[in-house]
PDB file of C-alpha atoms in Angstrom:
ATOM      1  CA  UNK A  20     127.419  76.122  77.561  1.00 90.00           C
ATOM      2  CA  UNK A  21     127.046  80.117  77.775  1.00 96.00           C
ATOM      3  CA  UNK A  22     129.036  82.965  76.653  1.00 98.00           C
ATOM      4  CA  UNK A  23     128.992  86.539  77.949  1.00 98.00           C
ATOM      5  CA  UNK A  24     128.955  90.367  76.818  1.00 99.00           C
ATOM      6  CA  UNK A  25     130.772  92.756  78.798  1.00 99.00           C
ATOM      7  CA  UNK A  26     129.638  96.790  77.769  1.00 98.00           C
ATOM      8  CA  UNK A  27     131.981  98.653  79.472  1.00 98.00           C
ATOM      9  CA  UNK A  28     131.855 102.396  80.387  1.00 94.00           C
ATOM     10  CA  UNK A  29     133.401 104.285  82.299  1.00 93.00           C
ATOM     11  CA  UNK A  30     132.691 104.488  86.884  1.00 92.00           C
ATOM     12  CA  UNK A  31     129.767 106.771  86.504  1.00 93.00           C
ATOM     13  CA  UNK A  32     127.856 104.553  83.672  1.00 94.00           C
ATOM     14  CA  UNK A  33     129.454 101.248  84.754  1.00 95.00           C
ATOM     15  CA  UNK A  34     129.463  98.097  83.069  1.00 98.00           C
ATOM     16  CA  UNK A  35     126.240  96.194  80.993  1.00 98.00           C
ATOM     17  CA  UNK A  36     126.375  92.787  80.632  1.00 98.00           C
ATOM     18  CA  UNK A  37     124.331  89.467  79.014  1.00 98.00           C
ATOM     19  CA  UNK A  38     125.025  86.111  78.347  1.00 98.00           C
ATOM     20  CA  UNK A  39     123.741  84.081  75.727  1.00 96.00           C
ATOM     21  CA  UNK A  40     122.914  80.450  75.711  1.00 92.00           C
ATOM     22  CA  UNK A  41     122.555  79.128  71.910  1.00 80.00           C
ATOM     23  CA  UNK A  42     119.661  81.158  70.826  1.00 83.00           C
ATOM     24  CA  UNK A  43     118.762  82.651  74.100  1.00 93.00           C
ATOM     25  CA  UNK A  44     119.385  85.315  76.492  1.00 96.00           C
ATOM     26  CA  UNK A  45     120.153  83.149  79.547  1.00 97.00           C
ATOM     27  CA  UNK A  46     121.201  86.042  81.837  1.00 96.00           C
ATOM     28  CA  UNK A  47     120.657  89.947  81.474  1.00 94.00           C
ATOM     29  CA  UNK A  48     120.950  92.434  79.845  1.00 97.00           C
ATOM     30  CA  UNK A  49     121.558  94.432  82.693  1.00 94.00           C
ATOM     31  CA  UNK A  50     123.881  97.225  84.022  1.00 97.00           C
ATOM     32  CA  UNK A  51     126.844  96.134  86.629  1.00 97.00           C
ATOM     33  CA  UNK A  52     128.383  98.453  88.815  1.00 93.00           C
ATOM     34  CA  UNK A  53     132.122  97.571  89.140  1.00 94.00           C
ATOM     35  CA  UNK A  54     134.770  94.968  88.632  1.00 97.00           C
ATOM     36  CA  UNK A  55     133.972  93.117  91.678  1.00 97.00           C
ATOM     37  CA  UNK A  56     130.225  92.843  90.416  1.00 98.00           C
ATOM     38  CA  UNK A  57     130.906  91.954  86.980  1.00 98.00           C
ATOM     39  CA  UNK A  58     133.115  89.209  88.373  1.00 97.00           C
ATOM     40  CA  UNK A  59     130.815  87.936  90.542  1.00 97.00           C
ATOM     41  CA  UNK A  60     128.430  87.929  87.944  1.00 98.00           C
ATOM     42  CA  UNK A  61     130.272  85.778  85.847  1.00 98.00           C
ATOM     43  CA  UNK A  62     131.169  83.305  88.134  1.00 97.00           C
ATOM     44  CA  UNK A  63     127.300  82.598  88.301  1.00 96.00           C
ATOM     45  CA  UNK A  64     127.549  81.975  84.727  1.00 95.00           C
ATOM     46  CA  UNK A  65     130.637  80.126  83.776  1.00 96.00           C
ATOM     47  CA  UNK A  66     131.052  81.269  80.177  1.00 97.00           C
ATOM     48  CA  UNK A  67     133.051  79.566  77.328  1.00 96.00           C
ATOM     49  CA  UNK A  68     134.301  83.126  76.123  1.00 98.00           C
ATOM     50  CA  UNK A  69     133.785  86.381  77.157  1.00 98.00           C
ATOM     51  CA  UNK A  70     133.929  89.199  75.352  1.00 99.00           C
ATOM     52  CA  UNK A  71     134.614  92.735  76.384  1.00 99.00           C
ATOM     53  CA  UNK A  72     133.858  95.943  74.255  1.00 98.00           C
ATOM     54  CA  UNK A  73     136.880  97.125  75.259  1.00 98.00           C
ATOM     55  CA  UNK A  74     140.648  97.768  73.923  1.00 98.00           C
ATOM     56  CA  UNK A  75     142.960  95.042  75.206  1.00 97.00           C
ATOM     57  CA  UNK A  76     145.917  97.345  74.091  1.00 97.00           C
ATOM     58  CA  UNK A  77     147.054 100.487  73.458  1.00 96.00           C
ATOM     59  CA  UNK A  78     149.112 102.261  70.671  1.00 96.00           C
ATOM     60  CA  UNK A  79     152.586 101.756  70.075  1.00 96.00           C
ATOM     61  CA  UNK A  80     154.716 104.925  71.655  1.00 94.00           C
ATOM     62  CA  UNK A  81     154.177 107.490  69.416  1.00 92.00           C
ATOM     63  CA  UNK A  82     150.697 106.327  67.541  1.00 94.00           C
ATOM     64  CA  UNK A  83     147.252 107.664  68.064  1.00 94.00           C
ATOM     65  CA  UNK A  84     145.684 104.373  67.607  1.00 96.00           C
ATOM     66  CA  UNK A  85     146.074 100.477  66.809  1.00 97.00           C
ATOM     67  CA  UNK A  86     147.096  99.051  63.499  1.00 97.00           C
ATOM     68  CA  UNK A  87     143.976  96.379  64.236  1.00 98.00           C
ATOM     69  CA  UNK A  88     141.750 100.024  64.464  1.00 98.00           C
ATOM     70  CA  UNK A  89     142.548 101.427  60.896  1.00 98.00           C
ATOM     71  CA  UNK A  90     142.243  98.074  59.679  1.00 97.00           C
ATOM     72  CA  UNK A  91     138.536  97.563  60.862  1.00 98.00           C
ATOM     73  CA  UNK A  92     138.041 100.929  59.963  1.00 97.00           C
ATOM     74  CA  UNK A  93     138.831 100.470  56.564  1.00 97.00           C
ATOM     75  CA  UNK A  94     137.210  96.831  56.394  1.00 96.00           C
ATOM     76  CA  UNK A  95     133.909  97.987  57.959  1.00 95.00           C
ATOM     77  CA  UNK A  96     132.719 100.515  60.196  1.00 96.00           C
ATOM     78  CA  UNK A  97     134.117 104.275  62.020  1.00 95.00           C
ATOM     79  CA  UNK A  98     136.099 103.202  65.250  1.00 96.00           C
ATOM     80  CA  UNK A  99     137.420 105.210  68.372  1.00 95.00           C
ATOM     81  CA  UNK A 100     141.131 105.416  68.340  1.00 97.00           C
ATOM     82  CA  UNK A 101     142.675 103.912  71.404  1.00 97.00           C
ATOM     83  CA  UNK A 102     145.881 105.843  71.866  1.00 96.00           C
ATOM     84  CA  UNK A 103     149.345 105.105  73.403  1.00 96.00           C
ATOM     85  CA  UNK A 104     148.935 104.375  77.544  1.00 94.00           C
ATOM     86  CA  UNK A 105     150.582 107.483  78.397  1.00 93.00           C
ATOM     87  CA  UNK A 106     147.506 109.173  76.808  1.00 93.00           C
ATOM     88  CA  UNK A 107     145.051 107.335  78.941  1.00 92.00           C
ATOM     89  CA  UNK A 108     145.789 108.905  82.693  1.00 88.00           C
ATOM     90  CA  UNK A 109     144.120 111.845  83.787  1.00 83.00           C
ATOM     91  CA  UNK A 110     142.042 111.877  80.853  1.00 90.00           C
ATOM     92  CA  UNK A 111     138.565 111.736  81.476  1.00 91.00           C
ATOM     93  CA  UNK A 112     137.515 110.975  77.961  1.00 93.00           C
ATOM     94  CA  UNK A 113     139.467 107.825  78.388  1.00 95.00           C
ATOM     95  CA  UNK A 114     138.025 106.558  81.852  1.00 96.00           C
ATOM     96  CA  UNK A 115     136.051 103.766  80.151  1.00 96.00           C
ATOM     97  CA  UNK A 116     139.297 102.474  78.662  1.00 96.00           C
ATOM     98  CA  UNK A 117     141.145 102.189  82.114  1.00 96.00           C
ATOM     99  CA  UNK A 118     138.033 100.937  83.077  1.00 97.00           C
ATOM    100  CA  UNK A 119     138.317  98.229  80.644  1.00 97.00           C
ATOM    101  CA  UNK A 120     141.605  97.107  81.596  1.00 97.00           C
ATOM    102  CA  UNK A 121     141.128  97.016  84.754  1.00 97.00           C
ATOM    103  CA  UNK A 122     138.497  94.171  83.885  1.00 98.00           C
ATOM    104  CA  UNK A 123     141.209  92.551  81.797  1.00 98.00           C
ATOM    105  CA  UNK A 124     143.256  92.392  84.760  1.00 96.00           C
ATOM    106  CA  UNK A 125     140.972  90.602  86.549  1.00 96.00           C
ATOM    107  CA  UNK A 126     139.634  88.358  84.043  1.00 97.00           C
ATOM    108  CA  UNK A 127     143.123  87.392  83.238  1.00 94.00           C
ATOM    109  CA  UNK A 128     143.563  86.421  86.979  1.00 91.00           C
ATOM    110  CA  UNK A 129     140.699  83.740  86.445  1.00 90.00           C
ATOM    111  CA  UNK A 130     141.008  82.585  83.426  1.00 87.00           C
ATOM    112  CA  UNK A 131     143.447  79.545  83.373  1.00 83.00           C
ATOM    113  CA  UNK A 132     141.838  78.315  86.754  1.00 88.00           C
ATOM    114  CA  UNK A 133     138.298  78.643  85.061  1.00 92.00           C
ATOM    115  CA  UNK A 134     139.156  77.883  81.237  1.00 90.00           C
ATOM    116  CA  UNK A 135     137.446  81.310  79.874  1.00 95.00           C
ATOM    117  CA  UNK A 136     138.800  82.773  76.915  1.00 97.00           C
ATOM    118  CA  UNK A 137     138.386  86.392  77.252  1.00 98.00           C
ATOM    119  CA  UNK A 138     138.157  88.089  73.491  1.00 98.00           C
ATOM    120  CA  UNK A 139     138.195  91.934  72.349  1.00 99.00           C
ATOM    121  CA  UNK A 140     135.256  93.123  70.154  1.00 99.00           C
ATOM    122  CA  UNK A 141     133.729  96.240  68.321  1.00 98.00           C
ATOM    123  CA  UNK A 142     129.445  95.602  68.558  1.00 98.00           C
ATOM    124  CA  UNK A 143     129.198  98.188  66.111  1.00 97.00           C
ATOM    125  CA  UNK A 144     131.246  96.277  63.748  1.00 98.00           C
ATOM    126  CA  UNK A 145     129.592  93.323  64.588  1.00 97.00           C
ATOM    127  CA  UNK A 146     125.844  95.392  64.212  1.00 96.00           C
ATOM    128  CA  UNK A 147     127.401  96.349  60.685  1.00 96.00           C
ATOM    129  CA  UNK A 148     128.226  93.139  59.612  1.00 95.00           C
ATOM    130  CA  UNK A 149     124.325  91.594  60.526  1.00 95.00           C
ATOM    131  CA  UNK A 150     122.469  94.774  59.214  1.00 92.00           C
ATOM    132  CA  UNK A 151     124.390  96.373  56.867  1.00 92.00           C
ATOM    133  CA  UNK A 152     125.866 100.060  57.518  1.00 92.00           C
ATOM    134  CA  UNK A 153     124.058 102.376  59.586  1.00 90.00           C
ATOM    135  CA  UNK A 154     121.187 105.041  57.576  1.00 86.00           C
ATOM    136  CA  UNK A 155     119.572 106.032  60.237  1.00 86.00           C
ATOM    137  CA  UNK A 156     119.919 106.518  64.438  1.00 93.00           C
ATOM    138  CA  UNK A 157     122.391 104.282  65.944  1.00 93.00           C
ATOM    139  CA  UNK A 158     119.180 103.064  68.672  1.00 95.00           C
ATOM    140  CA  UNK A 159     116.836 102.605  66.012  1.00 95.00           C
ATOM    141  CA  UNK A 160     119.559 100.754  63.542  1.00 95.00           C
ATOM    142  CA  UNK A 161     120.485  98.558  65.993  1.00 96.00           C
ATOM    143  CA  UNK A 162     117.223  97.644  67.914  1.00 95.00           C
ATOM    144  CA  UNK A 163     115.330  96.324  64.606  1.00 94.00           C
ATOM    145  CA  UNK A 164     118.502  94.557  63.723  1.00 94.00           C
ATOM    146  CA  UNK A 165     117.911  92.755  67.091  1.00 95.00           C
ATOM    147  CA  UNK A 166     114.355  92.249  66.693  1.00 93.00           C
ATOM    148  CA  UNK A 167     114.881  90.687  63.085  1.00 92.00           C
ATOM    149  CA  UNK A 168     117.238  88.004  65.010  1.00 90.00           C
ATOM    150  CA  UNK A 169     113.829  86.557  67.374  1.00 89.00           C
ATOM    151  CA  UNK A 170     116.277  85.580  70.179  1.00 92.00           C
ATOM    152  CA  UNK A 171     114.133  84.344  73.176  1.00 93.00           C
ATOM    153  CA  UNK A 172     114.696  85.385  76.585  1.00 95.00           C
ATOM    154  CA  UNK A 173     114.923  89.355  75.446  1.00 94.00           C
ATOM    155  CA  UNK A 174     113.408  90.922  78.536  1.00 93.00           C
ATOM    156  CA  UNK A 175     110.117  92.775  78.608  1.00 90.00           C
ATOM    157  CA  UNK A 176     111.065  96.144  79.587  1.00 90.00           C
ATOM    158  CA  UNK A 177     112.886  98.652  77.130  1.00 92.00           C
ATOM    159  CA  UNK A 178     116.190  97.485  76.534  1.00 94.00           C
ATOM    160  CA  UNK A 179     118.752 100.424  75.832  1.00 97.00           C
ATOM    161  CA  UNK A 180     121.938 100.834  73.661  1.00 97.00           C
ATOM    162  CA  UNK A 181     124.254  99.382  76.329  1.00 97.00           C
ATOM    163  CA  UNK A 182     122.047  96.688  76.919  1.00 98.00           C
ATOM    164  CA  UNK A 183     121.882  96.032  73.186  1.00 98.00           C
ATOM    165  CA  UNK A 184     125.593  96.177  72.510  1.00 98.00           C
ATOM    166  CA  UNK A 185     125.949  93.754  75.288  1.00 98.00           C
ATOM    167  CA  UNK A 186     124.061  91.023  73.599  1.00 98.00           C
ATOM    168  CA  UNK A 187     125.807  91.643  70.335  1.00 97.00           C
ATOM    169  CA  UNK A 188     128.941  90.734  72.556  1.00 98.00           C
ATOM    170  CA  UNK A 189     127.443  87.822  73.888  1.00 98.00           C
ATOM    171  CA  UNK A 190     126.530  86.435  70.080  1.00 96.00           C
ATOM    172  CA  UNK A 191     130.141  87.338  68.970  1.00 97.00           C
ATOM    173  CA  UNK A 192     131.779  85.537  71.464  1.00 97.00           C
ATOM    174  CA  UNK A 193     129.460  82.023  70.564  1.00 95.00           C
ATOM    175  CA  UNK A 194     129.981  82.773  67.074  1.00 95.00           C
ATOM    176  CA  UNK A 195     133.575  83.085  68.060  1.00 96.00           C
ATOM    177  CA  UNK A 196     133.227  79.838  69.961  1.00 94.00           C
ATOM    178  CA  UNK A 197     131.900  78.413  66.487  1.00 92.00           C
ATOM    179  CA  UNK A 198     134.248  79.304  64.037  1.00 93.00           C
ATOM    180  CA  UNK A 199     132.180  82.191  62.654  1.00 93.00           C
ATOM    181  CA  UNK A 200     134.554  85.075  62.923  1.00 95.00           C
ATOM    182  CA  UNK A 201     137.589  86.712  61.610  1.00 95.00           C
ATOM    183  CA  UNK A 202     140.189  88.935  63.471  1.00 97.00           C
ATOM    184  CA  UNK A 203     141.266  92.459  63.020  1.00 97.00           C
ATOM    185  CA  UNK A 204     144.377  92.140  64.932  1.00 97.00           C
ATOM    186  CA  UNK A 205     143.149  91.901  68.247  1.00 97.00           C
ATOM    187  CA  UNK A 206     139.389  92.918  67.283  1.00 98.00           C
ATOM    188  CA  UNK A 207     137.099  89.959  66.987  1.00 98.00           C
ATOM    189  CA  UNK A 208     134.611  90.258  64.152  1.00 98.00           C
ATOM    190  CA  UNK A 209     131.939  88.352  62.940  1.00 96.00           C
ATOM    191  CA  UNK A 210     131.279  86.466  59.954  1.00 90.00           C
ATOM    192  CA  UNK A 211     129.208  87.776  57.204  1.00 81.00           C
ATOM    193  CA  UNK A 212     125.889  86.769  58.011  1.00 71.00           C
ATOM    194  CA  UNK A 213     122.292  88.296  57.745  1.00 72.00           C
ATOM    195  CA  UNK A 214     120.769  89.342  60.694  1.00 74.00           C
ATOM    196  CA  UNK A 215     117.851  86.479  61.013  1.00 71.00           C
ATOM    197  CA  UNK A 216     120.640  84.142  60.557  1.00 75.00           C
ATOM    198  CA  UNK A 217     122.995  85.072  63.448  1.00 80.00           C
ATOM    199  CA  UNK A 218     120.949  83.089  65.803  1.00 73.00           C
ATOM    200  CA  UNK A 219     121.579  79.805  64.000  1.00 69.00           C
ATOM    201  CA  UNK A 220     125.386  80.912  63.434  1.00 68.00           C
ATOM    202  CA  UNK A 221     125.387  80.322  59.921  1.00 64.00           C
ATOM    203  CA  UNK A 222     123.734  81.932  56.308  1.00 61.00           C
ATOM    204  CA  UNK A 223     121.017  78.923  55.160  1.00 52.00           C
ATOM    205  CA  UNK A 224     123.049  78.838  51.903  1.00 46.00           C
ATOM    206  CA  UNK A 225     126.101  77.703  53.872  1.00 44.00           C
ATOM    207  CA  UNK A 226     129.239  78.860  55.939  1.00 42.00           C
ATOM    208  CA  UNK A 227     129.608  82.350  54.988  1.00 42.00           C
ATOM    209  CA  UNK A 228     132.912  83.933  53.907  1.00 40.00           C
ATOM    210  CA  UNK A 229     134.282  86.160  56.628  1.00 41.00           C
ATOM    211  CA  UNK A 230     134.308  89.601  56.289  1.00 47.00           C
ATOM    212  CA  UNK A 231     137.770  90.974  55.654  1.00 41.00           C
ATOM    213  CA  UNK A 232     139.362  87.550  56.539  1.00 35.00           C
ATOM    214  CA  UNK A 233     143.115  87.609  56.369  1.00 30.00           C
TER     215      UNK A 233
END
């Protein structure tokens, strides 16, 4: 059983993606060029749940962002506002969002012949919820947070913040898989958990209380 990461960026930057196998990197990180590739790429893998770091939706006509947005916001951690859909064309800024939907078409295409689940989440909320808010650079707040969670199969070479956000994915969708997460409207969010127990998928003193469960 295996679960994937989807980073997703705009067609310049492209797509980073890893999949996790229990506490393992089975596949990845590594950057994808396009739709097409990521699906291919997936079909290797047959995950339970994938899970894009992406906006499923946009804003209701008339809003600047999603209810589920303030929410986390308030809950947890600083978000990007994902505006109404007439906002999103010929807007560069928002590339990586079209981007993104385009891969939810096409997931949503597979999914009930293949059985995935395909899930929306924030890896910065899910970074904040392991390591506690962010004091210092986003890279180096988020690589020790990784390297406190000893997952094998991290590659050798320097992994970068796409790569990292990828796996952070990967572990939200198992942990989603697991029970271990709460949901901020559409956002997916883990449950509060230290960051040396996220590969186990539960706190040694027991299941741990979800953050801003609802």
């Amino acid at each position: 059983m295996s679960w994937a990461g989807i980073d997703v960026g705009g067609r310049r930057k492209g797509f980073h993606g890893a999949a996790v196998d229990g506490t393992k990197v089975i596949k990845g990180p590594h950057r994808l060029g396009g739709v097409d590739e990521v699906m291919r790429w997936l079909f290797a893998i047959e995950p339970e749940v994938v899970a894009l770091d992406s906006p499923k939706t946009c804003a209701r006509r008339g809003e600047r962002s999603r209810e589920c947005e303030r929410e986390l916001m308030k809950a947890i951690c600083g978000i990007r506002w994902t505006p109404e859909a007439a906002e999103l064309e010929g807007n560069k800024y928002y590339e990586w969002i079209r981007c993104g939907r385009e891969l939810y078409e096409a997931l949503k295409r597979e999914t009930s012949r293949r059985g995935w689940q395909v899930i929306e989440v924030f890896p910065t909320a899910s970074w904040t919820v392991w390591a506690g808010k962010r004091g210092e650079t986003r890279a180096r707040w988020t690589h020790e947070a990784l390297a406190g969670m000893k997952l094998e199969g991290l590659p050798s070479r320097r992994i970068n913040q796409d790569d990292r956000d990828a796996i952070a994915a990967a572990l939200t969708a198992r942990l989603h898989s697991e029970g271990q997460t709460t949901n901020f409207g559409e956002i997916v969010v883990p449950a509060q958990m230290c960051v040396r127990c996220v590969p186990a998928g539960r706190c040694r003193s027991g299941t741990p209380s979800a953050v801003g469960a609802r």
